[in-house]
Each structure stands twice: as structure tokens, then as C-alpha cells.
CSV table of C-alpha atoms in Angstrom, one decimal:
chain,number,residue,atom,x,y,z
A,1,UNK,CA,124.7,34.7,22.7
A,2,UNK,CA,120.9,34.3,22.8
A,3,UNK,CA,118.6,36.6,20.8
A,4,UNK,CA,115.6,37.0,23.1
A,5,UNK,CA,112.2,37.3,21.5
A,6,UNK,CA,109.2,38.3,23.8
A,7,UNK,CA,106.7,38.5,21.0
A,8,UNK,CA,104.8,41.4,19.4
A,9,UNK,CA,103.2,44.3,21.3
A,10,UNK,CA,99.4,43.9,21.5
A,11,UNK,CA,96.2,44.6,23.4
A,12,UNK,CA,93.9,42.1,25.0
A,13,UNK,CA,90.4,42.0,26.7
A,14,UNK,CA,90.5,41.2,30.4
A,15,UNK,CA,93.3,40.7,32.9
A,16,UNK,CA,95.1,37.8,31.4
A,17,UNK,CA,97.1,37.0,28.3
A,18,UNK,CA,98.9,34.1,26.8
A,19,UNK,CA,102.5,35.3,26.1
A,20,UNK,CA,104.0,33.9,22.9
A,21,UNK,CA,107.7,34.4,23.1
A,22,UNK,CA,110.2,31.9,21.6
A,23,UNK,CA,113.6,30.3,22.4
A,24,UNK,CA,116.5,31.4,20.3
A,25,UNK,CA,119.1,28.7,20.8
A,26,UNK,CA,119.4,25.3,22.5
A,27,UNK,CA,120.6,24.9,26.1
A,28,UNK,CA,118.9,28.0,27.4
A,29,UNK,CA,117.2,29.1,30.6
A,30,UNK,CA,114.8,32.1,30.6
A,31,UNK,CA,112.7,34.2,32.9
A,32,UNK,CA,109.8,36.6,32.6
A,33,UNK,CA,109.6,39.7,34.9
A,34,UNK,CA,107.6,42.9,34.9
A,35,UNK,CA,109.1,46.3,34.2
A,36,UNK,CA,108.9,48.8,37.1
A,37,UNK,CA,106.1,51.4,36.8
A,38,UNK,CA,103.4,49.1,35.6
A,39,UNK,CA,99.8,49.9,36.8
A,40,UNK,CA,99.6,46.7,38.8
A,41,UNK,CA,101.3,43.4,39.7
A,42,UNK,CA,101.8,40.5,37.3
A,43,UNK,CA,101.9,36.8,37.8
A,44,UNK,CA,103.5,34.4,35.3
A,45,UNK,CA,102.6,30.7,35.0
A,46,UNK,CA,105.3,29.5,34.5
A,47,UNK,CA,107.8,32.3,34.6
A,48,UNK,CA,110.6,30.3,33.0
A,49,UNK,CA,108.9,29.5,29.6
A,50,UNK,CA,108.5,32.0,26.8
A,51,UNK,CA,105.0,30.6,26.2
A,52,UNK,CA,103.4,31.6,29.5
A,53,UNK,CA,100.1,32.8,31.0
A,54,UNK,CA,100.4,36.3,32.6
A,55,UNK,CA,97.7,37.6,34.9
A,56,UNK,CA,97.7,41.2,36.1
A,57,UNK,CA,95.9,42.9,39.0
A,58,UNK,CA,94.7,46.1,37.2
A,59,UNK,CA,93.8,47.2,33.7
A,60,UNK,CA,96.3,49.4,31.8
A,61,UNK,CA,99.5,49.2,29.7
A,62,UNK,CA,102.2,46.8,31.0
A,63,UNK,CA,105.7,46.1,29.9
A,64,UNK,CA,107.2,42.7,30.5
A,65,UNK,CA,110.8,41.5,30.1
A,66,UNK,CA,111.8,38.2,28.7
A,67,UNK,CA,115.5,37.3,29.6
A,68,UNK,CA,117.4,34.4,28.1
A,69,UNK,CA,120.7,33.0,29.5
A,70,UNK,CA,123.1,30.4,28.0
A,71,UNK,CA,123.4,27.6,30.5
A,72,UNK,CA,127.1,27.1,29.4
A,73,UNK,CA,127.9,30.6,30.3
A,74,UNK,CA,125.2,32.7,32.2
A,75,UNK,CA,127.0,35.9,31.3
A,76,UNK,CA,125.8,35.3,27.7
A,77,UNK,CA,122.3,36.7,28.0
A,78,UNK,CA,119.8,38.8,26.1
A,79,UNK,CA,116.6,40.7,26.9
A,80,UNK,CA,113.5,41.6,24.9
A,81,UNK,CA,110.4,43.5,26.0
A,82,UNK,CA,106.7,43.3,25.1
A,83,UNK,CA,104.0,45.9,25.8
A,84,UNK,CA,100.5,44.7,26.4
A,85,UNK,CA,97.4,46.9,26.9
A,86,UNK,CA,94.9,45.1,29.2
A,87,UNK,CA,91.5,46.6,28.3
A,88,UNK,CA,88.2,46.5,30.2
A,89,UNK,CA,85.5,44.4,28.5
A,90,UNK,CA,82.4,46.6,28.0
A,91,UNK,CA,79.5,45.3,30.1
A,92,UNK,CA,76.4,47.3,29.2
A,93,UNK,CA,72.9,46.8,30.6
A,94,UNK,CA,70.1,46.7,28.0
A,95,UNK,CA,67.4,46.9,30.7
A,96,UNK,CA,64.7,44.5,31.8
A,97,UNK,CA,62.4,42.6,29.5
A,98,UNK,CA,59.0,44.3,29.1
A,99,UNK,CA,55.9,44.4,27.0
A,100,UNK,CA,54.0,47.3,25.3
A,101,UNK,CA,50.5,47.7,23.9
A,102,UNK,CA,50.9,48.6,20.3
A,103,UNK,CA,53.8,48.8,17.8
A,104,UNK,CA,56.1,51.3,19.5
A,105,UNK,CA,58.5,50.8,22.4
A,106,UNK,CA,61.1,52.9,24.2
A,107,UNK,CA,64.3,51.1,25.0
A,108,UNK,CA,67.2,52.6,27.0
A,109,UNK,CA,70.6,50.9,27.7
A,110,UNK,CA,72.9,51.7,30.6
A,111,UNK,CA,76.3,52.2,28.8
A,112,UNK,CA,79.9,51.6,29.8
A,113,UNK,CA,81.7,53.2,26.8
A,114,UNK,CA,80.6,55.8,24.3
A,115,UNK,CA,80.6,53.7,21.1
A,116,UNK,CA,77.5,51.4,20.9
A,117,UNK,CA,74.6,50.4,18.7
A,118,UNK,CA,71.3,48.6,18.7
A,119,UNK,CA,70.6,45.6,16.5
A,120,UNK,CA,67.8,43.2,15.9
A,121,UNK,CA,68.9,39.8,14.5
A,122,UNK,CA,65.2,39.0,13.6
A,123,UNK,CA,64.8,42.2,11.6
A,124,UNK,CA,61.7,44.2,11.1
A,125,UNK,CA,62.6,47.0,13.5
A,126,UNK,CA,62.7,50.7,12.6
A,127,UNK,CA,64.1,53.5,14.8
A,128,UNK,CA,62.1,56.6,15.5
A,129,UNK,CA,62.7,60.0,17.1
A,130,UNK,CA,59.5,59.7,19.2
A,131,UNK,CA,56.5,57.5,19.5
A,132,UNK,CA,54.5,57.9,16.2
A,133,UNK,CA,57.3,60.3,15.1
A,134,UNK,CA,59.8,60.3,12.3
A,135,UNK,CA,62.0,57.3,11.2
A,136,UNK,CA,65.5,58.1,12.3
A,137,UNK,CA,68.1,55.5,11.3
A,138,UNK,CA,70.9,57.2,13.3
A,139,UNK,CA,68.9,56.5,16.5
A,140,UNK,CA,70.2,52.9,16.2
A,141,UNK,CA,73.5,54.3,17.6
A,142,UNK,CA,72.1,56.1,20.7
A,143,UNK,CA,71.4,54.2,23.9
A,144,UNK,CA,67.9,55.5,24.4
A,145,UNK,CA,65.5,55.4,21.4
A,146,UNK,CA,62.0,54.6,20.1
A,147,UNK,CA,61.6,51.4,18.1
A,148,UNK,CA,58.6,50.3,16.0
A,149,UNK,CA,57.9,46.6,15.1
A,150,UNK,CA,55.5,45.9,12.3
A,151,UNK,CA,53.9,42.7,13.7
A,152,UNK,CA,51.7,42.7,16.8
A,153,UNK,CA,51.7,39.9,19.4
A,154,UNK,CA,55.3,39.0,18.9
A,155,UNK,CA,58.5,39.2,21.0
A,156,UNK,CA,61.5,40.9,19.6
A,157,UNK,CA,65.1,40.5,21.0
A,158,UNK,CA,67.2,43.7,20.8
A,159,UNK,CA,71.0,43.7,21.4
A,160,UNK,CA,73.0,46.7,22.6
A,161,UNK,CA,76.6,46.2,21.6
A,162,UNK,CA,79.6,48.3,22.6
A,163,UNK,CA,83.2,48.4,21.3
A,164,UNK,CA,86.2,50.2,23.0
A,165,UNK,CA,88.6,49.7,20.1
A,166,UNK,CA,89.7,46.2,21.1
A,167,UNK,CA,86.9,44.5,23.1
A,168,UNK,CA,83.2,44.0,22.4
A,169,UNK,CA,80.5,43.6,24.9
A,170,UNK,CA,76.7,43.3,24.6
A,171,UNK,CA,73.4,42.8,26.4
A,172,UNK,CA,70.0,41.9,25.2
A,173,UNK,CA,66.4,42.8,26.0
A,174,UNK,CA,63.1,41.1,25.0
A,175,UNK,CA,60.2,43.4,24.1
A,176,UNK,CA,56.7,42.0,23.6
A,177,UNK,CA,54.5,44.0,21.2
A,178,UNK,CA,50.9,43.2,22.2
A,179,UNK,CA,47.5,44.1,20.8
A,180,UNK,CA,44.5,44.9,23.0
A,181,UNK,CA,42.0,42.0,22.6
A,182,UNK,CA,38.4,43.2,22.9
A,183,UNK,CA,36.6,41.8,25.9
A,184,UNK,CA,33.2,40.5,24.7
A,185,UNK,CA,30.8,39.0,27.2
A,186,UNK,CA,27.7,37.2,25.9
A,187,UNK,CA,25.5,37.0,29.0
A,188,UNK,CA,21.8,36.9,28.2
A,189,UNK,CA,20.2,38.9,29.6
A,190,UNK,CA,23.0,41.3,30.4
A,191,UNK,CA,21.4,42.4,33.7
A,192,UNK,CA,19.3,40.0,35.8
A,193,UNK,CA,18.3,38.9,39.3
A,194,UNK,CA,18.6,35.4,40.9
A,195,UNK,CA,17.4,33.9,44.1
A,196,UNK,CA,20.1,32.5,46.2
A,197,UNK,CA,23.9,32.8,46.2
A,198,UNK,CA,24.7,31.4,42.8
A,199,UNK,CA,24.4,32.7,39.2
A,200,UNK,CA,24.7,30.0,36.5
A,201,UNK,CA,25.0,31.8,33.3
A,202,UNK,CA,28.3,33.7,32.9
A,203,UNK,CA,29.4,33.5,29.3
A,204,UNK,CA,32.0,35.4,27.3
A,205,UNK,CA,34.2,35.2,24.2
A,206,UNK,CA,37.8,34.0,24.6
A,207,UNK,CA,40.3,36.4,23.0
A,208,UNK,CA,42.3,35.2,20.0
A,209,UNK,CA,45.6,36.1,21.8
A,210,UNK,CA,46.3,35.9,25.5
A,211,UNK,CA,43.6,34.9,28.0
A,212,UNK,CA,40.5,36.2,29.7
A,213,UNK,CA,39.2,36.0,33.3
A,214,UNK,CA,36.1,37.1,35.3
A,215,UNK,CA,36.1,39.6,38.1
A,216,UNK,CA,33.4,40.5,40.6
A,217,UNK,CA,33.3,44.0,42.1
A,218,UNK,CA,32.3,42.3,45.4
A,219,UNK,CA,35.0,40.3,47.2
A,220,UNK,CA,35.1,36.6,48.0
A,221,UNK,CA,33.1,35.3,45.0
A,222,UNK,CA,34.0,31.8,43.8
A,223,UNK,CA,34.0,31.1,40.1
A,224,UNK,CA,33.5,27.5,39.0
A,225,UNK,CA,35.2,25.8,37.4
A,226,UNK,CA,37.7,28.7,37.2
A,227,UNK,CA,37.6,32.4,36.6
A,228,UNK,CA,39.4,31.8,33.3
A,229,UNK,CA,36.6,29.7,31.9
A,230,UNK,CA,34.5,31.7,29.5
A,231,UNK,CA,31.4,29.5,28.8
A,232,UNK,CA,28.6,28.3,31.2
A,233,UNK,CA,30.4,29.6,34.3
A,234,UNK,CA,28.8,29.8,37.7
A,235,UNK,CA,29.5,32.5,40.3
A,236,UNK,CA,28.8,31.8,43.9
A,237,UNK,CA,28.9,34.6,46.4
A,238,UNK,CA,30.1,34.5,50.0
A,239,UNK,CA,27.2,34.4,52.4
A,240,UNK,CA,29.4,34.1,55.5
A,241,UNK,CA,29.7,36.5,58.5
A,242,UNK,CA,28.9,39.5,56.3
A,243,UNK,CA,26.0,39.4,53.9
A,244,UNK,CA,27.0,39.7,50.3
A,245,UNK,CA,23.5,39.6,48.8
A,246,UNK,CA,22.7,42.6,46.6
A,247,UNK,CA,24.0,43.8,43.3
A,248,UNK,CA,27.2,42.3,41.9
A,249,UNK,CA,28.9,43.5,38.8
A,250,UNK,CA,30.8,40.9,36.8
A,251,UNK,CA,33.4,41.9,34.3
A,252,UNK,CA,35.1,39.8,31.6
A,253,UNK,CA,38.7,41.0,31.2
A,254,UNK,CA,41.2,40.1,28.5
A,255,UNK,CA,45.0,40.1,29.1
A,256,UNK,CA,47.5,39.9,26.3
A,257,UNK,CA,51.0,40.5,27.7
A,258,UNK,CA,49.7,43.2,30.0
A,259,UNK,CA,47.4,44.7,27.3
A,260,UNK,CA,44.0,44.6,28.9
A,261,UNK,CA,40.4,45.3,28.0
A,262,UNK,CA,37.3,45.1,30.2
A,263,UNK,CA,33.8,44.3,29.1
A,264,UNK,CA,31.1,46.8,29.7
């Protein structure tokens, strides 16, 4: 008489599981089958081997039956059952990457289970109850919180991780902490007049971080060689169908990950 062994009860993440039963004697045949009342259907590949892959249609707790029969006498048979809890894998959303000007950022995850936490593999992050507020370490465990990073002009990767008792799931977000780079133009003289459509003496200081560019308050001005050039730049106005002669106000603008400053 066989002694069927379906394996130990367990839980798994997802909708499939590798069954790990075992044969009890030689000259056997066996068959997996689902118990009535399971939350969905089950498919065994193969169904005649104790070591089989089972795939189910819905999450939940399933009971499967492993039956062994002696080929010499099919009436000599035995059954064993195994219970498997197919759990949903958490799939949180940590949000879109973004940048801030300064050392504080507000992050907020869209959760799928109640148990989650933030972490920063690179370190250097403190959790706060508000911008410029009080350090609150427990805010590491709430989906929406303020964080502070001590080094400007750096990108920090934050992970929001969830656990449902069996399965882990996580998502990450990149936050750029930028500093405002002062926009300094060095045009001499600051205000002047020129004859014709071209001014030959735009000059400014490139920021240490990020980049700078020129802007004209009047449309269709061409900067040469490019508006991102800071020294000895020429600006040529459009003298086409509409006359653009008159006062033009040129501004040197710095941009560091969205942190901008404009010359005066």
C-alpha cells in the first residue's frame, strides 16, 4: 500500500508554485487534482508526477490532492493533501522622478498594502514632519513624508518597500537636490545703444553647476554662436515684416535641475 506524500503546507508569491511531493514505493502511478471549493481553477504540468508545476487562476488558499496507486493492484492506493496560499505580490508606486531647489523634498508613495517603509541605500537622508520641521525617524514608515539630504546638487534614490507577510515588493524614485546658481552678467556698459540690428557684447558668468542661457524680451532674436554661450556673444534682432528696433532687455538665466536664477 503506498504512503502518499504531497509535501508541506506553504505560501507563495504569485499564481504558480513548484509542488514537491515524493514517491513512496516502486511501480507506482500518481495524479494531482484540486479539492472542490478552491477560489479558482488549477493546472498541473505534469499532473502525474509528484514534482509538478501548478498554476492557478486566482489568488487565495488552495488544497491539492496527491493520489498514488500501485500498478500491480490499483485498489492499493493512498492520498495526501497540501494547502498552498497564493499571495499577491505588492506592487507599490513610489512616484515620478523630480528635482527640488534646496535640501528638502516631499515624497509620497501609492501603496498596495499597509506595511511599508522608505530606505536610501546611499544614506544621508533624514525624515522630517514638515519642511524645515522636526526630525521624525518614524516617518520612514509612512508613505508620504518630508526628507532632507545634506549635500546639494546630488541625486538620491529612495526605495519604498512593502511586505504582506510572505511577499516583498518595492519601487524607487530619484530626487535631485539642486542649488540656485546666481546668474551674473558682466556686460559693460550694462545699458547701451547700438546702430543696426546686432549687439556684439553679451557676456556673463557660467554657473558652477548646471548651465546658463540668454533670453530676449522681444521675440525672434538670434544669439550667435548659441544662447548657451556666455562670453562674447552677439544678438541679432529680427528686422523682417515687423520692425523690432527699439529697446531690448537681455537676461542671463541659470538652470540647475529646474532651479533657476535670472540676472538683473
